[in-house]
Short mmCIF file of C-alpha atoms in Angstrom, two decimals:
data_model
loop_
_atom_site.label_atom_id
_atom_site.label_comp_id
_atom_site.label_asym_id
_atom_site.label_seq_id
_atom_site.Cartn_x
_atom_site.Cartn_y
_atom_site.Cartn_z
CA MET A 10 79.09 84.22 92.21
CA LYS A 11 78.86 83.61 95.93
CA THR A 12 76.29 85.37 98.09
CA PHE A 13 77.29 88.56 99.90
CA THR A 14 75.74 91.34 101.93
CA TYR A 15 75.44 94.85 100.52
CA ALA A 16 75.62 98.31 102.09
CA LYS A 17 75.19 101.69 100.45
CA ALA A 18 77.51 104.32 101.92
CA ASP A 19 76.35 107.94 102.17
CA SER A 20 79.71 109.31 103.32
CA ALA A 21 83.38 108.35 103.28
CA ASP A 22 83.26 107.97 107.07
CA ALA A 23 80.37 105.52 106.80
CA ALA A 24 82.10 103.62 104.00
CA VAL A 25 85.30 102.97 105.95
CA ARG A 26 83.36 102.06 109.09
CA ASP A 27 81.44 99.46 107.09
CA ALA A 28 84.65 98.02 105.61
CA HIS A 29 86.39 97.05 108.84
CA SER A 30 87.01 93.40 107.89
CA SER A 31 89.18 91.79 105.21
CA GLY A 32 86.07 90.17 103.73
CA THR A 33 84.66 93.55 102.65
CA LYS A 34 85.24 95.24 99.30
CA PHE A 35 84.35 98.71 98.05
CA ILE A 36 82.49 98.86 94.76
CA ALA A 37 82.15 101.87 92.46
CA GLY A 38 82.02 101.15 88.72
CA GLY A 39 82.71 97.45 89.29
CA THR A 40 84.29 96.97 85.85
CA ASN A 41 86.98 94.65 87.25
CA LEU A 42 85.55 93.50 90.59
CA LEU A 43 82.30 92.12 89.20
CA ASP A 44 84.14 90.04 86.59
CA LEU A 45 86.32 88.58 89.33
CA MET A 46 83.30 87.84 91.51
CA LYS A 47 81.54 86.01 88.68
CA LEU A 48 84.58 83.74 88.33
CA GLN A 49 84.84 83.39 92.14
CA ILE A 50 88.35 84.79 92.11
CA GLU A 51 87.11 87.53 94.43
CA THR A 52 84.59 86.25 97.00
CA PRO A 53 83.80 89.18 99.30
CA GLU A 54 81.43 88.62 102.17
CA LYS A 55 80.22 92.21 101.90
CA LEU A 56 80.18 94.97 99.28
CA VAL A 57 80.12 98.62 100.31
CA ASP A 58 78.75 100.75 97.47
CA ILE A 59 80.62 104.07 97.32
CA SER A 60 79.24 105.17 93.95
CA ARG A 61 77.08 107.91 95.48
CA LEU A 62 79.80 109.61 97.49
CA PRO A 63 80.70 113.21 96.51
CA LEU A 64 84.02 112.22 94.95
CA GLY A 65 83.24 112.87 91.30
CA GLU A 66 84.80 116.31 90.75
CA ILE A 67 88.06 117.57 89.25
CA GLU A 68 89.31 120.68 91.04
CA ASP A 69 92.12 123.15 90.40
CA ARG A 70 94.92 123.36 92.95
CA GLU A 71 96.72 126.52 94.00
CA ASP A 72 100.02 125.15 92.71
CA GLY A 73 98.56 124.74 89.21
CA GLY A 74 97.86 121.04 89.60
CA LEU A 75 94.59 119.14 89.89
CA THR A 76 92.73 117.21 92.57
CA ILE A 77 90.77 114.35 91.03
CA GLY A 78 87.96 112.65 92.91
CA ALA A 79 88.26 108.88 93.10
CA LEU A 80 84.86 108.47 91.45
CA VAL A 81 85.58 110.60 88.37
CA PRO A 82 84.83 108.31 85.40
CA ASN A 83 87.76 107.59 83.12
CA SER A 84 85.89 109.15 80.18
CA ASP A 85 85.34 112.40 82.06
CA LEU A 86 88.97 112.58 83.15
CA ALA A 87 90.27 111.94 79.63
CA ALA A 88 87.95 114.60 78.17
CA ASP A 89 88.52 117.32 80.78
CA PRO A 90 89.99 120.39 79.01
CA ARG A 91 92.54 120.93 81.79
CA VAL A 92 93.79 117.37 81.49
CA ILE A 93 94.01 117.58 77.71
CA ALA A 94 95.89 120.90 77.86
CA LYS A 95 98.24 120.22 80.81
CA TYR A 96 98.47 116.44 81.14
CA GLU A 97 98.18 115.13 77.59
CA VAL A 98 100.01 111.93 78.54
CA LEU A 99 97.24 111.08 81.03
CA SER A 100 94.41 111.78 78.59
CA ARG A 101 96.06 109.63 75.92
CA ALA A 102 96.71 106.79 78.37
CA LEU A 103 93.07 106.75 79.44
CA LEU A 104 91.83 106.71 75.85
CA ALA A 105 94.19 103.81 75.10
CA GLY A 106 92.97 101.85 78.11
CA ALA A 107 89.56 100.40 77.31
CA SER A 108 86.40 100.66 75.27
CA GLY A 109 84.21 103.77 75.54
CA GLN A 110 81.58 101.85 77.49
CA LEU A 111 84.09 100.73 80.11
CA ARG A 112 85.64 104.20 80.39
CA ASN A 113 82.19 105.64 81.04
CA LYS A 114 81.77 103.37 84.06
CA ALA A 115 85.31 102.82 85.37
CA SER A 116 86.39 105.11 88.20
CA THR A 117 89.75 106.77 88.71
CA GLY A 118 90.33 105.13 92.09
CA GLY A 119 89.24 101.74 90.82
CA ASN A 120 91.57 101.98 87.85
CA LEU A 121 94.54 102.16 90.21
CA LEU A 122 93.41 98.93 91.89
CA GLN A 123 92.89 96.71 88.84
CA ARG A 124 94.01 93.12 89.28
CA THR A 125 96.38 91.43 86.84
CA ARG A 126 95.19 89.92 83.57
CA CYS A 127 97.49 86.89 83.92
CA TYR A 128 95.78 83.91 82.29
CA TYR A 129 96.45 81.66 85.28
CA PHE A 130 95.08 84.19 87.78
CA TYR A 131 91.77 83.98 85.91
CA ASP A 132 91.81 80.18 85.64
CA THR A 133 90.71 78.81 89.00
CA ALA A 134 91.73 75.28 87.94
CA MET A 135 95.39 76.33 87.86
CA PRO A 136 97.75 77.15 90.76
CA CYS A 137 98.31 80.88 91.32
CA ASN A 138 100.12 82.45 94.27
CA LYS A 139 98.39 85.78 93.69
CA ARG A 140 94.97 84.15 93.91
CA GLU A 141 95.84 81.43 96.46
CA PRO A 142 99.15 82.05 98.26
CA GLY A 143 101.41 79.04 98.46
CA THR A 144 99.95 77.10 95.54
CA GLY A 145 102.63 78.02 92.99
CA CYS A 146 102.98 80.14 89.85
CA SER A 147 101.72 78.40 86.73
CA ALA A 148 102.98 81.23 84.51
CA ILE A 149 106.61 80.36 85.24
CA GLY A 150 107.18 77.59 82.74
CA GLY A 151 103.73 78.17 81.23
CA PHE A 152 102.37 80.58 78.63
CA ASN A 153 103.57 83.98 79.80
CA ARG A 154 103.60 86.12 76.65
CA ILE A 155 101.97 89.20 78.24
CA LEU A 156 103.68 88.90 81.62
CA ALA A 157 106.46 90.73 83.40
CA VAL A 158 110.20 90.88 82.73
CA LEU A 159 111.04 93.38 85.50
CA GLY A 160 110.40 93.27 89.25
CA THR A 161 109.35 89.61 89.24
CA SER A 162 109.97 86.95 91.89
CA GLU A 163 109.95 83.18 92.03
CA GLN A 164 106.39 83.47 93.33
CA CYS A 165 104.82 85.63 90.60
CA ILE A 166 105.53 87.21 87.20
CA ALA A 167 102.16 88.94 86.71
CA THR A 168 101.91 92.44 85.23
CA HIS A 169 99.82 95.39 86.36
CA PRO A 170 97.25 96.12 83.62
CA SER A 171 96.44 99.84 84.05
CA ASP A 172 97.36 102.41 81.40
CA MET A 173 96.19 105.31 83.54
CA ALA A 174 98.46 104.34 86.45
CA VAL A 175 101.50 104.38 84.15
CA ALA A 176 100.79 107.99 83.21
CA MET A 177 100.05 108.85 86.86
CA ARG A 178 103.45 107.49 87.84
CA ALA A 179 105.21 109.56 85.19
CA LEU A 180 103.35 112.61 86.53
CA ASP A 181 104.28 111.95 90.20
CA ALA A 182 100.70 111.63 91.40
CA THR A 183 99.78 111.44 95.08
CA ILE A 184 96.96 109.20 96.33
CA ILE A 185 94.79 110.48 99.18
CA THR A 186 93.04 107.91 101.37
CA GLN A 187 90.80 107.76 104.39
CA ARG A 188 91.42 105.18 107.08
CA PRO A 189 88.78 103.54 109.28
CA ASP A 190 90.00 105.60 112.26
CA GLY A 191 89.11 108.76 110.33
CA ASP A 192 92.70 109.79 109.58
CA LYS A 193 93.67 110.74 106.06
CA ARG A 194 96.85 109.51 104.41
CA ARG A 195 98.90 110.84 101.49
CA ILE A 196 100.74 108.15 99.51
CA SER A 197 103.08 108.89 96.63
CA ILE A 198 102.27 106.66 93.69
CA HIS A 199 105.94 105.61 93.84
CA ASP A 200 105.21 103.99 97.22
CA PHE A 201 101.66 102.81 96.55
CA TYR A 202 102.36 99.49 94.81
CA ARG A 203 104.30 96.53 96.21
CA LEU A 204 106.64 94.14 94.44
CA PRO A 205 105.46 90.51 94.58
CA GLY A 206 108.34 89.10 96.60
CA ASP A 207 106.97 86.23 98.69
CA THR A 208 103.50 87.82 99.02
CA PRO A 209 102.21 88.51 95.50
CA ASN A 210 98.63 88.54 96.82
CA ILE A 211 99.39 91.87 98.59
CA GLU A 212 99.56 94.39 95.77
CA THR A 213 99.38 97.82 97.44
CA VAL A 214 100.12 99.45 100.79
CA LEU A 215 96.42 100.03 101.50
CA GLU A 216 95.24 98.76 104.87
CA THR A 217 91.98 96.91 105.50
CA GLY A 218 89.10 99.34 105.09
CA GLU A 219 91.26 102.15 103.69
CA LEU A 220 89.47 104.09 100.94
CA ILE A 221 91.00 106.06 98.08
CA THR A 222 89.19 109.43 98.00
CA HIS A 223 91.30 111.62 95.70
CA ILE A 224 94.35 111.69 93.45
CA GLU A 225 96.48 114.82 93.29
CA LEU A 226 98.56 115.84 90.30
CA PRO A 227 101.32 118.43 90.81
CA ALA A 228 101.71 121.38 88.48
CA PRO A 229 102.15 120.16 84.90
CA PRO A 230 105.74 119.37 83.96
CA ALA A 231 107.62 121.26 81.29
CA GLY A 232 108.38 119.49 78.04
CA LYS A 233 106.64 117.30 75.52
CA GLN A 234 104.34 114.49 76.67
CA VAL A 235 103.74 111.20 74.86
CA TYR A 236 101.93 107.95 75.65
CA ARG A 237 102.88 105.07 73.39
CA LYS A 238 101.26 101.64 73.69
CA VAL A 239 102.21 98.48 71.82
CA ARG A 240 99.43 95.88 71.90
CA ASP A 241 98.18 92.90 69.95
CA ARG A 242 95.31 94.77 68.32
CA ALA A 243 94.40 98.38 67.73
CA SER A 244 91.86 98.75 70.53
CA TYR A 245 90.68 97.22 73.79
CA ALA A 246 93.83 95.24 74.47
CA PHE A 247 96.30 95.33 77.34
CA ALA A 248 99.81 96.63 76.78
CA ILE A 249 102.63 94.40 75.69
CA VAL A 250 104.81 97.45 76.31
CA SER A 251 103.70 101.00 77.03
CA ILE A 252 105.59 104.18 77.84
CA ALA A 253 104.38 107.40 79.45
CA GLY A 254 107.06 109.97 78.76
CA VAL A 255 107.68 113.64 79.54
CA VAL A 256 110.94 115.14 78.27
CA GLU A 257 112.14 118.74 78.27
CA VAL A 258 114.93 119.80 75.92
CA GLN A 259 116.81 123.07 76.49
CA ASP A 260 119.75 124.41 74.51
CA GLY A 261 120.12 121.16 72.64
CA LYS A 262 120.30 118.96 75.74
CA ILE A 263 117.76 116.97 77.75
CA ALA A 264 117.01 119.12 80.81
CA ALA A 265 114.44 116.83 82.46
CA ALA A 266 112.91 113.43 81.82
CA SER A 267 110.15 111.39 83.40
CA LEU A 268 109.50 107.90 82.00
CA ALA A 269 107.12 105.22 83.29
CA PHE A 270 106.45 101.84 81.70
CA GLY A 271 103.50 99.49 81.48
CA GLY A 272 103.35 95.84 80.50
CA LEU A 273 106.81 95.16 81.93
CA GLY A 274 106.38 94.80 85.68
CA PRO A 275 103.99 94.03 88.53
CA MET A 276 103.42 97.75 88.96
CA PRO A 277 103.67 100.82 86.74
CA TRP A 278 107.44 100.75 86.33
CA ARG A 279 109.83 103.67 86.81
CA ASN A 280 113.58 103.51 87.27
CA PRO A 281 115.48 106.73 88.14
CA ALA A 282 118.59 105.35 86.43
CA VAL A 283 116.80 105.54 83.07
CA GLU A 284 116.15 109.24 83.49
CA ALA A 285 119.64 109.89 84.89
CA ALA A 286 121.12 108.37 81.74
CA LEU A 287 119.30 111.00 79.67
CA VAL A 288 119.48 114.25 81.63
CA GLY A 289 122.34 116.46 80.45
CA GLN A 290 122.80 114.51 77.24
CA ALA A 291 122.21 115.72 73.70
CA PRO A 292 119.38 113.73 72.12
CA SER A 293 120.92 110.84 70.19
CA ASP A 294 120.45 107.14 69.65
CA ALA A 295 123.53 106.55 71.79
CA ALA A 296 121.90 108.35 74.74
CA PHE A 297 118.59 106.61 74.13
CA ASN A 298 120.23 103.19 74.05
CA ALA A 299 122.08 104.00 77.28
CA ALA A 300 118.70 104.68 78.86
CA ALA A 301 117.42 101.36 77.51
CA ASP A 302 120.49 99.62 78.96
CA ALA A 303 119.65 101.08 82.39
CA LEU A 304 116.01 100.01 82.11
CA LEU A 305 116.70 96.47 80.95
CA ALA A 306 119.81 95.69 83.00
CA GLU A 307 117.88 93.29 85.25
CA ALA A 308 115.17 92.23 82.78
CA LYS A 309 114.44 88.53 82.69
CA GLY A 310 112.28 86.68 80.19
CA TYR A 311 110.43 83.45 80.94
CA GLY A 312 110.14 81.94 77.49
CA SER A 313 107.04 83.22 75.73
CA ASN A 314 107.77 86.79 76.81
CA ASP A 315 111.48 86.92 75.94
CA PHE A 316 110.63 89.10 72.94
CA LYS A 317 109.54 91.92 75.25
CA ILE A 318 113.13 92.79 76.08
CA PRO A 319 114.34 93.76 72.57
CA LEU A 320 110.88 95.16 71.79
CA THR A 321 111.07 97.48 74.80
CA ARG A 322 114.41 98.83 73.60
CA ARG A 323 112.99 99.64 70.17
CA VAL A 324 109.85 101.25 71.61
CA LEU A 325 111.85 103.34 74.08
CA VAL A 326 114.26 104.61 71.44
CA ALA A 327 111.37 105.48 69.10
CA THR A 328 109.47 107.24 71.90
CA LEU A 329 112.52 109.28 72.91
CA ARG A 330 113.06 110.32 69.30
CA ASP A 331 109.48 111.59 69.27
CA LEU A 332 109.81 113.36 72.63
CA THR A 333 113.04 115.13 71.66
CA GLY A 334 112.42 115.75 68.00
CA GLU A 335 115.59 113.82 67.19
#
C-alpha cells in the first residue's frame, strides 16, 4: 500500500471540498477500496473519511417509497422491516451478496461503486485496460468464466459484481449526489453506469469529487418479487447469473414486468425489450423463451464463459415460472 494523506469530513460540504482532485477517494466501510489499495490497484493520494456523516438513516417518502442514506450498512438495509415488506427483492439481493461481517461494514453508496472481480484486474502483472488504459484486455482470450456476455467491447469484458445494484435497477432507484460546487444531482440508476466502450476505466457518470449522499426508491411495485442467484458455491460468491424480477399478473396475463440481471454485463443489466416481450402475454414457456431471445440476442461468449448464454435462458425461464405461478 502506498502512502496517502487522510482527512476526516464532518459534513458533506467539507467532504466534497476536500475531494477536488482525481487523486482523492472517499472511504466509508472500505470493504472494496482497502483491498484494492493493498494490491496497489487503487493508489489514492488522499482519503476523505465520510463514515461519520449523518447519512445512515432510512426514511419514508410521501409517495410511499424510501430514502436511503448512503452510509446505511447493507445488513441494516436488508433487515429493515419496510424493505422486507415492500422491497423483498432488495433484501434478498443484499443477503445473497456477501458474508455477514462484510454486510455489517459495507455501505449502500459504496456497494454501488464496487469494482469488477475480473481476475486480470486484480493481477497487476497482467495487462488490463480497466486498471491501466491502453494496455490491453487479458480476459479476451484468457480465462473469462465469470465475465460478461452482454455490453462488452474489444477493450473490456469485465462484469459488475454488485447484487444490491441489480435489485436497485429493477426497482428504478434514483441516486442523489452532491457536487463540489454545492449543487445536488439526481441520477436514475439507468443512467448511472457506463458501458466500457473505449474507456473501460470510467465506470459511472460521477464527476471528480461528487459524493453519493442518498438513494431513493419509488413506491413499491405491484406484483411478486424474486431474487435468484446462480453461483459456484452456496455463500460468499459472486454471481454467474442473477435475476432481480418483479412481475404482476392480472386476469391471466402479465400486466407489468421489471427484470434486471447480474453477472452478465459491465453494469446491472436491464433491457426494455425483455419486459416488452412479456407484458400482455399469458404466462407460458413460449412467452418466457421469447423474453430470453430478446435478452440474449446480442450475447457473445469468449470461450470459458460461453456456458452463461444457455444457463441464463434456463434461469430466466425458471424465475419467470416462479414469478407468475406458471
